[in-house]
């Protein structure tokens, strides 16, 4: 598969979105256990299925990255953004993904998965 710069950037960005999305789901699951929610078991089961589905998508993206010769070296949280460093065809790239953009992407994923459950 031959990718343009935009194509490989998109794959890397989606990979980061799913990493953040999974982290957020797992964080919310931990926080839920601290409060006496009436529907805790239902919420937990729903979030677990959401987590599994998102994890499968992240794994798919990882395979796509590998097939395209892309290796994510680091994703580092910074003030207001995430810095992503990756290799593609022996060239190093660094992108900055704004936290606000990542939040909106995660919210869209959450809403789209809501219809799957």
GROMACS .gro file of C-alpha atoms in nm:
model
  117
    1UNK     CA    1   0.000   0.000   0.000
    2UNK     CA    2   0.140   0.339  -0.099
    3UNK     CA    3   0.038   0.626   0.124
    4UNK     CA    4   0.073   0.996   0.082
    5UNK     CA    5   0.193   1.203   0.374
    6UNK     CA    6  -0.168   1.282   0.451
    7UNK     CA    7  -0.259   0.913   0.437
    8UNK     CA    8   0.005   0.799   0.682
    9UNK     CA    9  -0.064   1.096   0.908
   10UNK     CA   10  -0.430   1.000   0.918
   11UNK     CA   11  -0.347   0.643   1.027
   12UNK     CA   12  -0.112   0.768   1.298
   13UNK     CA   13  -0.366   1.023   1.420
   14UNK     CA   14  -0.642   0.763   1.435
   15UNK     CA   15  -0.413   0.533   1.630
   16UNK     CA   16  -0.355   0.810   1.886
   17UNK     CA   17  -0.729   0.882   1.904
   18UNK     CA   18  -0.798   0.518   1.989
   19UNK     CA   19  -0.520   0.516   2.250
   20UNK     CA   20  -0.673   0.821   2.418
   21UNK     CA   21  -1.025   0.678   2.381
   22UNK     CA   22  -0.925   0.351   2.548
   23UNK     CA   23  -0.743   0.532   2.827
   24UNK     CA   24  -1.051   0.747   2.888
   25UNK     CA   25  -1.287   0.448   2.900
   26UNK     CA   26  -1.059   0.266   3.143
   27UNK     CA   27  -1.025   0.576   3.359
   28UNK     CA   28  -1.403   0.622   3.369
   29UNK     CA   29  -1.449   0.256   3.463
   30UNK     CA   30  -1.214   0.297   3.760
   31UNK     CA   31  -1.394   0.613   3.873
   32UNK     CA   32  -1.733   0.442   3.851
   33UNK     CA   33  -1.632   0.185   4.112
   34UNK     CA   34  -1.597   0.461   4.373
   35UNK     CA   35  -1.960   0.568   4.364
   36UNK     CA   36  -2.276   0.377   4.456
   37UNK     CA   37  -2.450   0.385   4.118
   38UNK     CA   38  -2.781   0.202   4.087
   39UNK     CA   39  -2.698   0.075   3.738
   40UNK     CA   40  -2.326   0.020   3.796
   41UNK     CA   41  -2.327  -0.337   3.658
   42UNK     CA   42  -2.508  -0.226   3.345
   43UNK     CA   43  -2.270   0.067   3.292
   44UNK     CA   44  -1.969  -0.152   3.359
   45UNK     CA   45  -2.084  -0.416   3.109
   46UNK     CA   46  -2.158  -0.153   2.849
   47UNK     CA   47  -1.821   0.018   2.893
   48UNK     CA   48  -1.646  -0.319   2.884
   49UNK     CA   49  -1.804  -0.400   2.546
   50UNK     CA   50  -1.716  -0.050   2.425
   51UNK     CA   51  -1.358  -0.100   2.542
   52UNK     CA   52  -1.330  -0.435   2.362
   53UNK     CA   53  -1.465  -0.294   2.038
   54UNK     CA   54  -1.232   0.007   2.053
   55UNK     CA   55  -0.937  -0.220   2.137
   56UNK     CA   56  -1.008  -0.432   1.829
   57UNK     CA   57  -1.012  -0.118   1.614
   58UNK     CA   58  -0.683  -0.002   1.767
   59UNK     CA   59  -0.527  -0.341   1.690
   60UNK     CA   60  -0.652  -0.315   1.332
   61UNK     CA   61  -0.489   0.027   1.300
   62UNK     CA   62  -0.164  -0.109   1.444
   63UNK     CA   63  -0.159  -0.381   1.176
   64UNK     CA   64  -0.228  -0.120   0.908
   65UNK     CA   65   0.058   0.095   1.037
   66UNK     CA   66   0.291  -0.203   1.034
   67UNK     CA   67   0.192  -0.300   0.679
   68UNK     CA   68   0.261   0.056   0.565
   69UNK     CA   69   0.603   0.062   0.728
   70UNK     CA   70   0.505   0.311   0.995
   71UNK     CA   71   0.639   0.282   1.347
   72UNK     CA   72   0.506   0.505   1.624
   73UNK     CA   73   0.803   0.587   1.846
   74UNK     CA   74   0.638   0.796   2.118
   75UNK     CA   75   0.316   0.966   2.216
   76UNK     CA   76   0.381   1.222   2.487
   77UNK     CA   77   0.125   1.437   2.663
   78UNK     CA   78   0.224   1.804   2.669
   79UNK     CA   79   0.042   2.112   2.788
   80UNK     CA   80  -0.262   2.137   2.558
   81UNK     CA   81  -0.157   1.871   2.306
   82UNK     CA   82  -0.006   1.528   2.247
   83UNK     CA   83   0.325   1.506   2.065
   84UNK     CA   84   0.353   1.205   1.833
   85UNK     CA   85   0.685   1.090   1.691
   86UNK     CA   86   0.693   0.821   1.423
   87UNK     CA   87   0.899   0.677   1.142
   88UNK     CA   88   0.777   0.630   0.787
   89UNK     CA   89   1.015   0.513   0.513
   90UNK     CA   90   1.317   0.605   0.727
   91UNK     CA   91   1.189   0.960   0.775
   92UNK     CA   92   1.107   1.087   1.124
   93UNK     CA   93   0.789   1.287   1.171
   94UNK     CA   94   0.659   1.480   1.469
   95UNK     CA   95   0.295   1.586   1.489
   96UNK     CA   96   0.105   1.774   1.754
   97UNK     CA   97  -0.254   1.675   1.821
   98UNK     CA   98  -0.450   1.928   2.021
   99UNK     CA   99  -0.622   1.785   2.328
  100UNK     CA  100  -0.941   1.967   2.231
  101UNK     CA  101  -0.938   1.793   1.890
  102UNK     CA  102  -0.868   1.456   2.055
  103UNK     CA  103  -1.157   1.514   2.295
  104UNK     CA  104  -1.396   1.587   2.007
  105UNK     CA  105  -1.278   1.278   1.818
  106UNK     CA  106  -1.329   1.061   2.128
  107UNK     CA  107  -1.675   1.210   2.183
  108UNK     CA  108  -1.766   1.126   1.823
  109UNK     CA  109  -1.641   0.769   1.867
  110UNK     CA  110  -1.838   0.736   2.188
  111UNK     CA  111  -2.155   0.859   2.019
  112UNK     CA  112  -2.106   0.634   1.716
  113UNK     CA  113  -2.054   0.331   1.941
  114UNK     CA  114  -2.363   0.419   2.139
  115UNK     CA  115  -2.566   0.313   1.837
  116UNK     CA  116  -2.381  -0.021   1.822
  117UNK     CA  117  -2.468  -0.118   2.177
   0.00000   0.00000   0.00000
